[in-house]
């Protein structure tokens, strides 16, 4: 029987610890721990952005739930996995030592937050917690903007962007692929998994690694794309990100389906 590639790679990397493969990370599941995280966010640089965010959940949208909010902080190179399943609304209303909540951070126009395809994240945050995102920079749109005129019809997924654009070593790319494939096997129904795994506590090591891996590479993508964008294109990216957030808050928004892969029509010919 042929052994799946991921198992061969995993076996060869067995001696590596979770810390070496995911970097510094922390599951935040108490209000006291969250208050410390919020304190650490005060006074961070805004250029390049300091905050990179992703969300996971069971059918992440207004029709599902939010289980984990990954917050990668560039200056400290630390990824905080904020446990929304455990904390609930306290995740957004807990006040840090300087009087600011996570809701205030997410809704601040003056604190840039980097997402990859913000639409479903925004839909879920707005529908379940009343969060109106602002200050969003969308990496999916940044990638699209780097393409030549006439080649901007369809959007790329995060996996493809990391695969082709992240300046990773061979070893880093292997670790990323291993973590991704292990996570997918646990949560993707087409691979025998279930999105319910994001709601199981304690979180499985493989899910923690999956969550951390994607979030920690977002800054590398931001750096790669930002160097290739003019100020005019960056302004278009930020404006379209606002449009995405606004669209996600409408009554008829549907975050599933082929239309989600279509680029903004006007961008094709700019």
mmCIF file of C-alpha atoms in Angstrom, residues 124-232:
data_model
loop_
_atom_site.group_PDB
_atom_site.id
_atom_site.type_symbol
_atom_site.label_atom_id
_atom_site.label_comp_id
_atom_site.label_asym_id
_atom_site.label_seq_id
_atom_site.Cartn_x
_atom_site.Cartn_y
_atom_site.Cartn_z
ATOM 1 C CA UNK A 124 -19.744 36.205 11.001
ATOM 2 C CA UNK A 125 -18.417 38.952 13.269
ATOM 3 C CA UNK A 126 -21.194 41.355 12.349
ATOM 4 C CA UNK A 127 -24.030 38.828 12.483
ATOM 5 C CA UNK A 128 -23.085 37.185 15.787
ATOM 6 C CA UNK A 129 -21.343 39.992 17.688
ATOM 7 C CA UNK A 130 -22.299 43.263 15.987
ATOM 8 C CA UNK A 131 -18.695 43.974 14.988
ATOM 9 C CA UNK A 132 -18.395 46.554 12.198
ATOM 10 C CA UNK A 133 -14.896 46.036 10.877
ATOM 11 C CA UNK A 134 -12.874 49.062 9.785
ATOM 12 C CA UNK A 135 -9.278 49.715 8.818
ATOM 13 C CA UNK A 136 -9.180 46.487 6.798
ATOM 14 C CA UNK A 137 -6.495 45.618 4.268
ATOM 15 C CA UNK A 138 -7.392 42.527 2.241
ATOM 16 C CA UNK A 139 -4.505 40.385 1.001
ATOM 17 C CA UNK A 140 -6.658 38.630 -1.592
ATOM 18 C CA UNK A 141 -7.330 42.000 -3.197
ATOM 19 C CA UNK A 142 -3.671 43.003 -2.882
ATOM 20 C CA UNK A 143 -2.648 39.877 -4.783
ATOM 21 C CA UNK A 144 -5.219 40.588 -7.481
ATOM 22 C CA UNK A 145 -3.949 44.134 -7.840
ATOM 23 C CA UNK A 146 -0.408 42.940 -8.548
ATOM 24 C CA UNK A 147 -1.512 41.151 -11.721
ATOM 25 C CA UNK A 148 -1.300 42.601 -15.201
ATOM 26 C CA UNK A 149 -4.246 44.285 -16.853
ATOM 27 C CA UNK A 150 -6.566 41.735 -18.421
ATOM 28 C CA UNK A 151 -5.552 39.022 -15.933
ATOM 29 C CA UNK A 152 -7.738 40.074 -13.026
ATOM 30 C CA UNK A 153 -10.887 38.040 -13.639
ATOM 31 C CA UNK A 154 -10.645 35.486 -10.815
ATOM 32 C CA UNK A 155 -9.425 35.563 -7.229
ATOM 33 C CA UNK A 156 -6.816 33.234 -5.719
ATOM 34 C CA UNK A 157 -7.205 31.323 -2.466
ATOM 35 C CA UNK A 158 -4.823 31.662 0.465
ATOM 36 C CA UNK A 159 -3.148 28.324 -0.157
ATOM 37 C CA UNK A 160 -2.193 29.264 -3.704
ATOM 38 C CA UNK A 161 -0.891 32.643 -2.582
ATOM 39 C CA UNK A 162 1.299 31.113 0.126
ATOM 40 C CA UNK A 163 2.485 28.438 -2.301
ATOM 41 C CA UNK A 164 3.544 30.820 -5.046
ATOM 42 C CA UNK A 165 4.328 34.115 -3.307
ATOM 43 C CA UNK A 166 5.576 33.477 0.247
ATOM 44 C CA UNK A 167 9.396 33.612 0.411
ATOM 45 C CA UNK A 168 9.701 30.355 2.354
ATOM 46 C CA UNK A 169 12.582 27.929 2.595
ATOM 47 C CA UNK A 170 12.006 24.357 1.482
ATOM 48 C CA UNK A 171 11.744 23.264 5.115
ATOM 49 C CA UNK A 172 9.239 25.991 5.983
ATOM 50 C CA UNK A 173 7.096 25.097 2.986
ATOM 51 C CA UNK A 174 7.098 21.433 3.994
ATOM 52 C CA UNK A 175 6.048 22.293 7.548
ATOM 53 C CA UNK A 176 3.283 24.541 6.232
ATOM 54 C CA UNK A 177 1.978 21.818 3.921
ATOM 55 C CA UNK A 178 2.067 19.190 6.670
ATOM 56 C CA UNK A 179 0.146 21.409 9.095
ATOM 57 C CA UNK A 180 -2.351 22.366 6.416
ATOM 58 C CA UNK A 181 -3.017 18.800 5.275
ATOM 59 C CA UNK A 182 -3.386 17.494 8.835
ATOM 60 C CA UNK A 183 -5.849 20.240 9.631
ATOM 61 C CA UNK A 184 -7.853 19.716 6.441
ATOM 62 C CA UNK A 185 -8.184 15.998 7.191
ATOM 63 C CA UNK A 186 -9.767 16.851 10.531
ATOM 64 C CA UNK A 187 -12.253 19.519 9.457
ATOM 65 C CA UNK A 188 -13.019 19.110 5.742
ATOM 66 C CA UNK A 189 -16.081 16.872 5.133
ATOM 67 C CA UNK A 190 -14.754 15.837 1.713
ATOM 68 C CA UNK A 191 -11.736 14.354 3.516
ATOM 69 C CA UNK A 192 -13.776 12.631 6.200
ATOM 70 C CA UNK A 193 -13.543 15.466 8.717
ATOM 71 C CA UNK A 194 -16.027 17.829 10.331
ATOM 72 C CA UNK A 195 -15.937 21.560 10.997
ATOM 73 C CA UNK A 196 -17.212 20.678 14.461
ATOM 74 C CA UNK A 197 -13.568 19.946 15.341
ATOM 75 C CA UNK A 198 -13.057 23.712 15.777
ATOM 76 C CA UNK A 199 -15.575 23.592 18.634
ATOM 77 C CA UNK A 200 -13.983 20.677 20.488
ATOM 78 C CA UNK A 201 -12.088 21.546 23.660
ATOM 79 C CA UNK A 202 -9.290 21.178 24.330
ATOM 80 C CA UNK A 203 -8.254 22.083 20.789
ATOM 81 C CA UNK A 204 -6.363 19.337 19.020
ATOM 82 C CA UNK A 205 -2.674 20.032 18.450
ATOM 83 C CA UNK A 206 -3.193 19.688 14.707
ATOM 84 C CA UNK A 207 -5.922 22.342 14.745
ATOM 85 C CA UNK A 208 -3.727 24.725 16.733
ATOM 86 C CA UNK A 209 -0.911 24.230 14.240
ATOM 87 C CA UNK A 210 -3.269 24.712 11.302
ATOM 88 C CA UNK A 211 -4.618 27.959 12.744
ATOM 89 C CA UNK A 212 -1.200 29.366 13.559
ATOM 90 C CA UNK A 213 0.467 28.443 10.275
ATOM 91 C CA UNK A 214 -1.786 30.440 7.968
ATOM 92 C CA UNK A 215 -1.900 33.473 10.266
ATOM 93 C CA UNK A 216 1.842 33.713 10.748
ATOM 94 C CA UNK A 217 2.516 33.858 7.002
ATOM 95 C CA UNK A 218 0.103 36.720 6.317
ATOM 96 C CA UNK A 219 2.779 39.376 7.068
ATOM 97 C CA UNK A 220 5.082 37.817 4.462
ATOM 98 C CA UNK A 221 2.348 38.075 1.857
ATOM 99 C CA UNK A 222 1.617 41.684 2.840
ATOM 100 C CA UNK A 223 5.282 42.599 2.428
ATOM 101 C CA UNK A 224 5.531 40.798 -0.925
ATOM 102 C CA UNK A 225 2.433 42.435 -2.406
ATOM 103 C CA UNK A 226 2.885 45.902 -0.943
ATOM 104 C CA UNK A 227 6.255 46.240 -2.652
ATOM 105 C CA UNK A 228 4.546 45.602 -5.989
ATOM 106 C CA UNK A 229 1.643 48.026 -5.598
ATOM 107 C CA UNK A 230 1.499 51.690 -6.513
ATOM 108 C CA UNK A 231 -0.169 54.079 -4.105
ATOM 109 C CA UNK A 232 -3.131 54.315 -6.497
#
